[in-house]
XYZ file of C-alpha atoms in Angstrom:
711
model
C -0.254 0.199 0.226
C 1.327 3.458 -1.035
C 0.086 6.282 1.410
C 0.860 10.045 -0.061
C -0.639 12.856 -1.821
C -1.119 13.518 -5.309
C -0.668 17.127 -6.155
C -1.416 18.747 -9.516
C 0.649 21.816 -10.774
C -2.347 23.950 -9.521
C -2.132 22.485 -6.105
C 1.562 22.959 -5.904
C 1.424 26.722 -6.661
C -1.302 27.269 -4.287
C 0.789 25.302 -1.468
C 3.869 27.614 -2.808
C 1.697 30.885 -2.543
C 0.542 29.889 0.972
C 3.851 29.329 2.315
C 5.395 32.409 0.613
C 2.681 34.119 2.476
C 3.604 32.405 5.866
C 6.860 33.592 5.315
C 6.479 37.447 4.056
C 4.073 37.593 7.162
C 6.819 36.385 9.374
C 9.200 38.518 8.154
C 7.594 41.878 6.682
C 4.647 42.276 9.209
C 1.944 44.946 8.497
C 2.192 48.416 9.082
C 2.175 48.966 13.180
C -0.803 51.078 14.488
C 0.408 52.389 17.558
C -2.153 53.372 20.555
C -3.031 57.171 19.550
C -1.127 59.805 21.857
C -2.821 62.881 21.733
C -0.707 66.292 21.660
C -1.313 69.536 23.417
C -0.312 72.821 22.799
C 2.587 73.674 25.270
C 5.833 75.508 24.619
C 8.591 76.801 27.064
C 10.848 79.387 26.213
C 14.460 79.320 27.227
C 16.551 82.393 26.751
C 15.740 83.257 23.102
C 14.619 79.659 22.194
C 10.749 78.427 22.372
C 10.388 74.355 22.448
C 7.222 72.434 21.964
C 6.195 69.934 24.605
C 3.438 68.478 23.251
C 3.105 65.397 25.461
C 3.678 67.393 28.511
C 0.183 65.614 29.864
C 1.811 62.581 30.320
C 3.908 63.902 33.134
C 0.643 63.374 35.340
C 0.972 59.463 35.765
C -1.883 59.818 38.253
C -4.584 61.476 35.913
C -6.820 58.972 34.299
C -5.902 60.054 30.777
C -2.411 59.185 31.463
C -3.424 55.648 33.027
C -5.461 54.829 29.767
C -2.331 55.680 27.901
C -0.390 53.124 29.847
C -2.857 50.697 29.649
C -3.029 50.632 26.018
C 0.760 50.695 25.312
C 1.136 47.999 27.727
C -1.604 45.967 25.719
C -0.148 46.972 22.350
C 3.622 45.416 23.636
C 1.872 42.261 24.651
C 0.263 42.276 21.258
C 3.411 42.255 19.635
C 5.323 40.101 21.992
C 2.580 37.232 21.019
C 4.037 37.151 17.393
C 7.428 35.328 19.269
C 6.815 31.768 19.249
C 9.747 31.050 21.826
C 9.330 33.884 24.607
C 7.768 31.104 26.806
C 10.330 28.982 26.113
C 13.349 31.621 27.024
C 11.257 32.410 30.399
C 11.242 28.499 31.052
C 14.746 28.717 30.599
C 15.602 31.632 32.660
C 13.662 30.178 35.330
C 15.797 27.112 35.270
C 18.812 29.185 35.206
C 17.817 31.328 38.389
C 16.763 28.119 39.970
C 19.494 27.298 42.389
C 20.422 28.760 45.994
C 22.276 31.922 46.517
C 23.988 33.873 49.551
C 25.763 36.343 50.255
C 28.934 36.971 52.489
C 29.011 36.524 56.146
C 28.847 39.702 58.369
C 29.730 39.691 62.046
C 27.346 41.946 64.265
C 28.075 41.629 68.108
C 28.526 38.099 68.413
C 26.464 36.560 65.608
C 27.150 36.093 62.013
C 24.226 37.599 59.359
C 23.906 36.899 55.658
C 21.415 36.729 53.080
C 20.067 33.430 51.327
C 17.778 32.767 48.498
C 16.666 29.093 47.706
C 16.633 30.034 44.143
C 13.150 31.716 43.260
C 12.311 33.367 46.290
C 10.954 36.787 45.541
C 13.354 38.631 48.117
C 16.188 36.667 50.013
C 16.149 36.185 53.114
C 18.218 37.372 56.367
C 19.764 34.599 58.359
C 21.634 34.795 61.345
C 24.086 31.878 62.748
C 26.373 31.835 66.049
C 29.401 30.500 64.386
C 30.345 30.959 60.680
C 30.803 27.474 59.976
C 27.683 26.298 61.772
C 23.643 26.058 61.012
C 21.679 29.350 60.271
C 18.522 30.162 61.028
C 15.642 32.875 59.533
C 16.174 35.812 61.066
C 14.044 38.243 58.832
C 11.948 37.015 55.955
C 10.582 39.917 53.886
C 8.852 37.669 51.604
C 6.172 37.339 54.771
C 5.756 41.314 54.222
C 3.620 41.031 51.090
C 1.712 38.630 48.835
C 3.266 39.135 45.879
C 7.138 40.156 46.768
C 6.903 43.905 46.087
C 8.266 44.917 49.535
C 11.877 44.849 49.978
C 14.460 45.161 52.417
C 16.361 48.157 51.589
C 18.982 48.354 54.518
C 19.867 46.724 58.080
C 21.239 49.005 60.782
C 22.647 47.652 64.125
C 22.582 49.875 67.435
C 26.113 50.353 68.693
C 25.546 47.921 71.675
C 23.676 45.232 69.203
C 20.733 45.836 71.365
C 18.481 46.901 68.441
C 18.319 46.717 64.566
C 16.614 48.800 62.670
C 15.692 47.725 59.243
C 13.898 49.626 55.989
C 11.721 48.808 53.469
C 10.816 50.001 50.157
C 7.263 49.135 48.596
C 6.927 48.321 45.027
C 10.455 49.590 44.022
C 9.771 53.139 45.356
C 12.848 55.037 46.817
C 10.739 56.165 49.726
C 11.635 53.998 52.729
C 9.818 52.936 56.161
C 11.616 51.922 59.150
C 10.870 49.522 61.528
C 13.168 48.130 65.167
C 13.721 44.802 66.344
C 14.628 43.931 69.700
C 17.760 41.437 69.204
C 17.247 40.085 72.682
C 13.774 39.270 72.860
C 13.289 39.351 68.635
C 10.441 41.509 69.117
C 9.181 43.998 66.649
C 8.675 47.025 68.371
C 6.127 49.771 67.532
C 8.093 52.310 66.277
C 7.208 52.865 62.734
C 9.117 55.577 60.362
C 7.881 57.049 57.223
C 8.503 59.375 54.384
C 12.521 58.602 54.213
C 14.359 58.924 51.465
C 18.503 58.485 50.861
C 18.738 57.742 54.492
C 19.965 55.105 57.049
C 20.249 54.899 60.767
C 23.023 56.545 62.699
C 22.519 55.136 66.384
C 23.705 56.417 69.383
C 22.201 55.384 72.387
C 18.994 54.271 72.576
C 17.858 56.006 69.414
C 18.944 56.862 65.982
C 19.678 60.258 63.220
C 17.883 59.931 60.180
C 17.078 62.290 57.384
C 13.405 63.120 56.402
C 11.653 64.922 53.509
C 8.422 66.538 54.085
C 5.183 64.672 53.450
C 4.301 65.089 49.695
C 1.174 66.171 48.190
C -1.497 63.602 47.724
C -1.070 62.212 44.073
C 2.502 63.906 43.898
C 4.155 61.012 45.858
C 6.532 59.990 43.276
C 7.112 62.921 41.481
C 7.308 65.843 43.640
C 10.788 67.787 43.865
C 12.519 66.572 46.846
C 13.742 69.439 48.972
C 13.474 70.511 52.381
C 15.247 67.438 54.058
C 15.873 67.318 58.014
C 17.526 65.521 60.298
C 15.960 64.051 63.046
C 16.967 62.231 66.259
C 14.715 59.556 67.104
C 14.505 57.842 70.609
C 13.339 54.171 70.674
C 9.537 53.585 72.045
C 8.621 57.115 70.867
C 6.418 58.496 68.194
C 7.792 60.000 64.835
C 6.108 62.995 65.892
C 8.016 63.705 68.985
C 11.356 63.240 67.001
C 13.812 66.056 67.746
C 14.906 68.212 65.010
C 18.722 68.328 64.770
C 19.509 69.935 61.436
C 17.847 72.047 58.984
C 18.772 74.942 56.490
C 15.325 76.414 55.195
C 17.645 78.814 53.185
C 19.069 76.161 51.126
C 16.308 73.911 50.397
C 18.107 71.646 47.915
C 21.142 71.237 50.125
C 20.635 67.785 51.747
C 22.009 67.117 55.661
C 22.731 63.971 57.167
C 24.702 62.520 60.314
C 26.658 59.535 61.136
C 28.149 58.592 64.417
C 31.473 57.334 65.093
C 31.772 53.791 66.898
C 32.630 55.159 70.186
C 29.816 57.531 70.257
C 32.089 60.299 70.673
C 31.760 62.436 67.226
C 28.829 63.178 65.235
C 29.716 63.805 61.541
C 27.532 65.870 59.194
C 27.272 65.672 55.520
C 25.690 68.159 53.276
C 25.106 67.596 49.636
C 23.103 69.428 46.667
C 23.943 66.396 44.272
C 25.388 63.492 43.546
C 29.144 64.797 43.690
C 30.690 66.730 46.317
C 29.531 67.692 49.823
C 30.500 69.393 52.922
C 31.814 68.265 55.855
C 31.900 69.046 59.553
C 32.168 67.116 63.065
C 31.152 67.554 66.770
C 32.784 66.141 69.843
C 30.030 65.458 72.136
C 32.280 64.341 74.885
C 32.795 67.957 75.278
C 30.570 70.632 77.055
C 28.782 72.757 75.158
C 30.016 70.987 71.760
C 29.850 72.866 68.697
C 30.095 72.074 64.724
C 33.713 72.283 63.410
C 33.649 72.540 59.563
C 36.370 71.057 57.779
C 35.048 71.161 54.236
C 32.602 73.989 53.230
C 32.673 73.851 49.308
C 30.966 71.002 47.117
C 34.123 70.655 45.092
C 34.874 67.254 46.312
C 33.664 63.988 47.921
C 34.561 63.402 51.531
C 33.114 60.633 54.068
C 34.433 58.946 57.156
C 35.898 55.680 57.547
C 36.790 55.331 61.305
C 38.039 56.579 64.065
C 41.435 55.063 65.010
C 43.427 56.087 68.421
C 41.460 59.164 68.575
C 42.277 60.229 64.900
C 39.755 60.813 62.154
C 40.543 58.766 59.211
C 38.686 59.742 56.028
C 38.512 59.164 52.481
C 38.270 61.691 49.887
C 39.155 62.985 46.184
C 39.884 66.407 47.406
C 43.039 67.582 45.177
C 43.547 63.965 44.513
C 41.866 62.603 41.371
C 42.436 58.992 42.364
C 41.297 59.052 45.971
C 42.974 58.946 49.248
C 42.991 58.043 52.762
C 43.691 60.856 55.153
C 44.491 60.951 59.047
C 42.775 64.202 60.577
C 43.508 65.088 64.049
C 40.520 66.923 65.469
C 42.384 69.286 67.557
C 44.150 70.747 64.525
C 41.613 69.419 61.644
C 42.776 72.241 59.006
C 43.408 70.539 55.532
C 46.961 71.586 55.616
C 47.252 69.252 58.651
C 45.747 66.085 56.882
C 48.405 63.165 56.629
C 47.924 61.012 53.476
C 48.112 57.765 54.431
C 46.991 55.584 51.011
C 46.618 57.453 47.712
C 45.607 55.845 44.457
C 47.509 56.326 40.970
C 46.485 56.813 37.475
C 47.217 53.276 37.201
C 45.519 51.886 40.310
C 42.688 54.018 41.177
C 41.632 53.868 44.915
C 38.197 52.580 45.243
C 37.444 52.223 48.828
C 39.268 50.868 52.053
C 38.079 48.738 55.147
C 40.146 48.702 58.284
C 39.618 45.139 59.662
C 41.946 43.151 62.395
C 44.176 46.018 62.943
C 44.930 46.592 59.195
C 43.906 48.763 56.027
C 42.456 46.245 53.058
C 42.374 48.945 50.460
C 40.575 47.784 47.005
C 42.271 49.491 43.814
C 40.976 49.027 40.610
C 43.713 48.403 37.546
C 42.003 48.499 34.106
C 38.336 48.078 35.990
C 39.621 44.791 37.652
C 40.259 44.620 41.694
C 43.548 44.705 43.340
C 43.631 44.572 47.204
C 46.278 45.797 49.106
C 46.875 45.743 52.691
C 48.620 48.445 54.797
C 49.568 48.694 58.669
C 48.207 51.505 60.571
C 50.451 54.020 59.416
C 49.431 53.721 55.853
C 52.758 51.336 55.428
C 52.370 48.922 52.555
C 52.465 45.321 53.761
C 51.278 42.703 50.994
C 48.894 42.303 48.303
C 45.871 39.737 48.697
C 46.366 36.921 46.115
C 43.319 36.542 44.191
C 41.482 33.589 42.663
C 41.563 35.374 39.200
C 40.982 38.311 37.270
C 37.818 40.019 38.036
C 35.438 41.572 40.499
C 36.538 41.156 44.327
C 34.140 42.822 46.936
C 34.384 42.245 50.869
C 37.149 42.306 53.583
C 34.542 43.820 56.128
C 34.790 43.569 59.662
C 35.821 45.397 62.742
C 38.887 46.176 64.234
C 39.405 43.308 66.650
C 37.866 40.694 63.855
C 40.432 38.656 62.440
C 38.266 36.774 60.181
C 36.598 38.010 57.005
C 35.138 37.078 53.916
C 35.152 38.262 50.275
C 33.475 36.982 46.858
C 35.106 36.673 43.742
C 33.288 36.800 40.053
C 33.287 37.894 36.434
C 31.075 37.852 33.266
C 31.759 33.862 33.104
C 32.536 33.047 36.624
C 29.626 33.204 39.037
C 30.333 34.494 42.255
C 32.333 32.258 44.853
C 32.967 33.056 48.801
C 36.090 33.056 50.212
C 36.819 32.898 54.035
C 40.097 35.131 54.668
C 42.130 34.372 57.740
C 43.823 38.344 58.424
C 46.774 36.890 60.448
C 47.666 34.125 58.065
C 46.977 35.739 55.081
C 45.231 32.471 53.581
C 41.927 32.343 51.821
C 39.957 29.103 51.724
C 36.576 28.488 49.810
C 33.585 29.048 51.958
C 30.806 28.968 49.398
C 31.210 27.674 45.995
C 28.747 29.015 43.389
C 26.058 26.618 42.395
C 25.224 28.259 39.347
C 24.073 26.050 36.413
C 26.456 27.739 34.264
C 29.555 25.842 33.142
C 32.466 28.380 33.410
C 34.782 26.003 31.515
C 32.976 26.770 28.232
C 33.150 30.431 28.171
C 35.921 32.854 27.967
C 36.080 36.724 29.075
C 38.626 39.352 27.712
C 39.441 43.026 27.674
C 40.415 44.799 24.556
C 40.902 48.646 24.246
C 39.223 50.634 21.210
C 39.722 54.069 20.129
C 37.284 56.878 20.472
C 36.455 59.417 18.060
C 39.215 61.807 19.528
C 41.811 59.235 19.868
C 41.062 58.082 23.677
C 41.532 54.486 24.400
C 38.498 52.951 26.046
C 38.244 49.635 27.516
C 35.821 46.957 26.393
C 34.945 43.264 28.045
C 34.130 40.566 25.590
C 32.286 37.324 26.897
C 31.375 34.373 24.831
C 31.653 30.689 24.664
C 35.138 29.279 23.864
C 35.715 28.589 19.905
C 32.760 30.663 18.872
C 32.618 31.183 15.248
C 33.166 35.060 14.789
C 31.484 35.426 11.430
C 29.831 39.209 12.053
C 26.675 37.508 12.618
C 27.173 36.777 16.262
C 24.019 38.407 18.197
C 25.385 40.605 20.405
C 24.392 42.902 23.415
C 26.394 45.832 24.059
C 25.760 47.825 27.443
C 27.529 50.934 28.824
C 26.613 53.343 31.546
C 29.123 56.502 30.958
C 28.232 58.757 34.188
C 28.145 60.118 37.819
C 31.619 58.398 38.319
C 30.120 54.661 38.024
C 32.691 52.389 37.788
C 30.884 49.662 35.488
C 32.418 46.446 36.213
C 32.468 42.651 34.139
C 29.958 41.116 37.060
C 28.600 37.410 36.547
C 25.002 38.246 35.599
C 22.040 35.420 35.355
C 20.482 37.036 32.591
C 23.022 37.131 30.133
C 23.382 33.149 30.278
C 20.546 33.076 27.670
C 22.851 34.851 25.257
C 25.955 32.972 26.121
C 24.510 29.630 25.914
C 22.907 30.827 22.409
C 25.978 31.583 20.987
C 25.840 35.234 21.651
C 28.289 37.909 22.782
C 28.096 40.155 25.362
C 30.086 43.220 25.700
C 30.590 45.695 28.690
C 32.195 49.256 27.464
C 33.929 51.487 30.002
C 32.825 54.797 28.864
C 34.140 58.295 29.943
C 31.899 59.573 32.432
C 32.513 56.647 34.927
C 35.148 56.399 37.355
C 37.101 53.924 36.175
C 40.262 55.877 35.733
C 39.605 58.610 38.483
C 37.685 61.614 38.494
C 39.314 63.317 35.658
C 38.015 60.099 33.311
C 34.389 61.351 34.967
C 34.990 64.893 34.296
C 35.849 63.932 30.654
C 32.272 62.515 30.040
C 30.129 65.058 32.122
C 28.335 68.666 31.775
C 29.995 70.175 28.453
C 31.931 66.929 27.640
C 29.062 64.640 27.705
C 29.403 64.108 23.760
C 32.389 62.340 24.497
C 30.227 59.665 26.188
C 28.294 59.126 22.956
C 30.951 59.041 20.743
C 32.643 56.061 23.040
C 29.496 54.315 22.645
C 29.609 54.697 18.683
C 32.885 53.789 18.974
C 32.358 50.360 20.638
C 29.665 49.419 18.230
C 31.942 50.088 15.515
C 34.842 48.153 17.369
C 32.387 44.938 17.529
C 31.938 45.304 13.940
C 35.427 45.873 12.523
C 36.695 43.130 15.146
C 34.369 40.862 13.097
C 32.367 39.824 15.936
C 28.920 41.229 14.852
C 27.460 43.820 12.275
C 24.535 46.476 13.174
C 21.922 43.708 11.891
C 22.944 41.592 14.569
C 23.692 44.284 17.440
C 21.578 45.478 20.497
C 22.504 48.447 22.772
C 21.407 48.680 26.318
C 21.334 51.000 29.139
C 19.594 51.867 31.980
C 18.955 55.513 34.294
C 21.932 57.486 32.743
C 22.676 54.359 30.407
C 18.921 55.247 29.230
C 19.630 58.295 28.402
C 22.955 57.344 26.548
C 21.019 54.631 24.273
C 18.359 57.359 23.461
C 21.051 60.159 22.469
C 23.169 57.626 20.432
C 19.819 56.101 18.714
C 19.187 59.894 17.276
C 22.696 60.433 16.276
C 23.249 57.201 14.891
C 20.033 55.287 14.050
C 21.685 52.697 11.392
C 24.105 51.688 14.342
C 22.294 48.506 15.749
C 18.972 46.482 15.014
C 17.565 46.511 18.658
C 17.711 49.118 21.207
C 16.889 48.720 24.721
C 16.402 52.300 26.543
C 15.537 51.661 30.330
C 14.504 53.737 32.739
C 16.208 56.805 31.536
C 16.708 60.583 31.581
C 14.909 61.533 28.227
C 13.890 65.049 28.834
C 17.202 66.916 29.531
C 15.035 70.373 29.658
C 12.575 69.184 32.653
C 14.912 66.465 34.395
C 15.294 68.999 37.154
C 11.830 69.217 38.242
C 10.917 65.896 39.408
C 11.897 64.255 42.788
C 15.811 64.019 43.040
C 16.713 65.416 39.482
C 18.051 68.516 40.768
C 20.963 66.885 41.960
C 22.159 65.744 38.578
C 22.819 69.350 37.537
C 26.245 68.797 38.789
C 26.299 65.975 36.011
C 24.472 67.124 33.381
C 24.148 71.096 33.966
C 21.369 73.138 34.730
C 18.711 74.341 31.789
C 18.756 77.712 33.746
C 22.206 78.504 32.231
C 22.534 79.303 28.761
C 25.546 77.332 27.825
C 24.378 74.298 29.480
C 20.724 74.600 27.680
C 22.470 74.908 24.577
C 24.488 71.664 25.221
C 21.537 69.667 26.524
C 18.812 70.681 23.906
C 21.501 69.146 21.078
C 21.581 65.618 22.760
C 18.433 65.264 24.798
C 16.803 62.031 23.574
C 13.139 63.679 23.578
C 14.329 66.626 21.517
C 16.681 64.930 18.636
C 14.404 62.653 17.609
C 14.428 62.706 13.933
C 10.800 62.694 12.339
C 10.921 60.343 9.295
C 14.228 58.679 10.150
C 14.267 54.633 10.418
C 14.972 53.506 13.729
C 15.618 49.860 14.865
C 13.350 48.295 16.777
C 13.442 49.860 20.163
C 11.972 48.371 23.721
C 11.629 50.938 26.118
C 11.331 50.192 29.727
C 10.063 52.189 32.623
C 7.915 51.423 35.836
C 4.897 53.016 37.485
C 6.617 53.578 40.782
C 10.323 54.754 39.512
C 10.519 58.142 41.515
C 14.384 58.133 40.899
C 13.753 58.903 37.138
C 10.018 59.389 36.890
C 8.341 57.357 33.904
C 7.231 60.680 32.314
C 10.742 60.674 30.789
C 9.835 57.498 28.991
C 6.344 58.113 28.139
C 6.954 61.338 26.608
C 9.945 59.936 24.653
C 8.003 56.592 23.414
C 5.301 58.813 22.204
C 7.893 61.372 20.328
C 9.516 57.997 18.777
C 6.396 56.143 17.680
C 5.149 59.407 16.163
C 8.684 59.898 14.355
C 9.523 56.312 13.054
C 9.941 56.511 9.366
C 10.830 52.636 9.016
C 8.486 49.583 9.847
C 10.525 48.259 13.095
C 8.498 48.164 16.134
C 8.943 50.947 18.828
C 7.621 49.377 22.230
C 7.079 50.247 25.812
C 6.723 48.139 28.735
C 5.934 49.932 31.935
C 6.359 47.768 34.880
C 3.663 47.256 37.443
C 4.332 47.964 40.913
C 8.242 48.150 40.115
C 10.620 51.389 40.405
C 14.051 52.195 39.297
C 15.072 48.591 39.694
C 15.759 47.708 43.163
C 13.630 45.264 45.203
C 12.161 43.758 42.194
C 10.889 40.158 43.075
C 12.694 37.290 40.988
C 9.609 36.416 38.992
C 9.199 39.990 37.772
C 12.392 39.667 36.825
C 12.503 36.601 35.038
C 9.503 37.709 32.883
C 11.301 41.044 32.159
C 14.512 39.620 30.532
C 12.782 36.674 29.557
C 10.796 39.119 27.041
C 13.921 41.425 26.201
C 15.839 38.321 24.676
C 12.956 37.143 22.959
C 12.750 40.557 21.304
C 16.148 40.694 20.473
C 16.245 37.616 18.819
C 12.998 37.987 17.024
C 14.215 41.307 15.473
C 17.465 39.820 14.591
C 15.800 36.877 12.936
C 18.295 34.361 14.735
C 15.641 32.192 16.693
C 15.890 30.237 19.688
């Protein structure tokens, strides 16, 4: 018996036509009909320039009109994502990759050891405590019990000096607003103390209370957008209500100058910091052991960073970049605290930039970055070099935390292709042993990480890390994700990321470029990418993309670019300047409206980085690269998936709303311009595991689909 089909010529033609129709539908879908976004007649005049702002109404994210727009945009993105047949498959695989136990380094507090642990897919990591670092642990504080959907996260832990109390802060739905709670460590009882409307503050314990910074209660409906000004420092005594807290410091004439107070371990000194931006702070101290103490002002300008590290032998130990672009550790005699009397103990160099220093077991452990990766050096109390800590490899090493009389500490090592391993370090013997090996479902032996350098537009050499499978065929068609930040003195390091496993195991390439504007090579590197030098950052990013093409790794058809926050601004600006540079772009929680960023929440603090629109020279610069204002109507943009979140009160979602609306209107090609507005989520911190997995599964699916590489 013969089983088969009898097809005549007409039938064959019909089959072929049907097959071609399916293929054409997959490759060239119908023209997208974006949700309608109304325009309003709003203009602003800056000096002699008038700028239209037709989507101003989207700044009111509490209005019913904006809420409806959000629903329609998310629904539109959902409908597009349903075209991708393997999105669920990627989400399943990412869930498998995520599902292994992780934990943080132990931290000794009093006679106990605390750390965070996650069984794999728990929404939030759980705080554990143990009596001995080699013993069994028990749950101390589980934030997963605070909400049914995992959107309440721990954001800080603060022990009293006598370890009688532990304060902790929580964030709800990713907002920067914090709430404070207190536990009695002896009884494990949660006290009635509950403090609210706190932002960018911890607890500085002294006696049975603590200092903290609080902002005024915002107007109803503006909790996530109102400008954060008029911060005050209060002292809260345990067992009293927040309304009874004592006002310690407030400067009503300087509403954007935010104060904060810390306390020395011996509770002898109070340290007062005042800052108005993300860089630079004033500093003063008070010796409260003296009768009628007063503030002694040491740093009275905002031209440098200065913060206290420790008190050793009644001397103040501080870290600063004041007159030291690669940072230094100084010793200050409180009886003669003038800058000319400071004694430099440790100082960074152009080759080895000082990152931070801990004083543990009677020694200084100094973390330097050398071409971005970690170097740890040990010094005695006088700043004399003793030895380098021998590290497991080239990568990122953090840790070496502890107290002066603590002689066992911990550190972790990782890089883009090495999941984090925790080591225990014996200070007296200078010996490291593995404390906790990573259980990641990632075979590090199959992958390689290298650091290259490329030349930017003005001839500056820029480092770039490139990770992929060993022996990968370099054919110019590797799906590649290029990530960067380039701002605020932030050092972007090649950390291991679970989410990147999807790309690497799918024969893709992950690239991290260390652009100017960051702190990789000290304050000079930072300044060369800020204010009027911001274009250098965009040029560096463009040069990184071109380098990946010239090196044969990828091409514009197989390149995706990604950045968040200041990095979202980077992606948006580069897209407008070079829409041909990539196939896919992910501008995430970005600062997209450079003419109005100062008006929302803490945006005014970024003027030191970007420049204020109130000054003509900076307005001229900002308007020339602002992503919202430089969209080229009719240009052919690549496929773009914007990301923001409804509770982002760091970079308010209006930035991304207005940018998305303008880009959808301006798109002259057929590639999709989509936005995903996360629900009950903020700028990024505290997001529950399930939301993270779903978000990145969607991004990888979108990237692969738009590149046509499949999964």
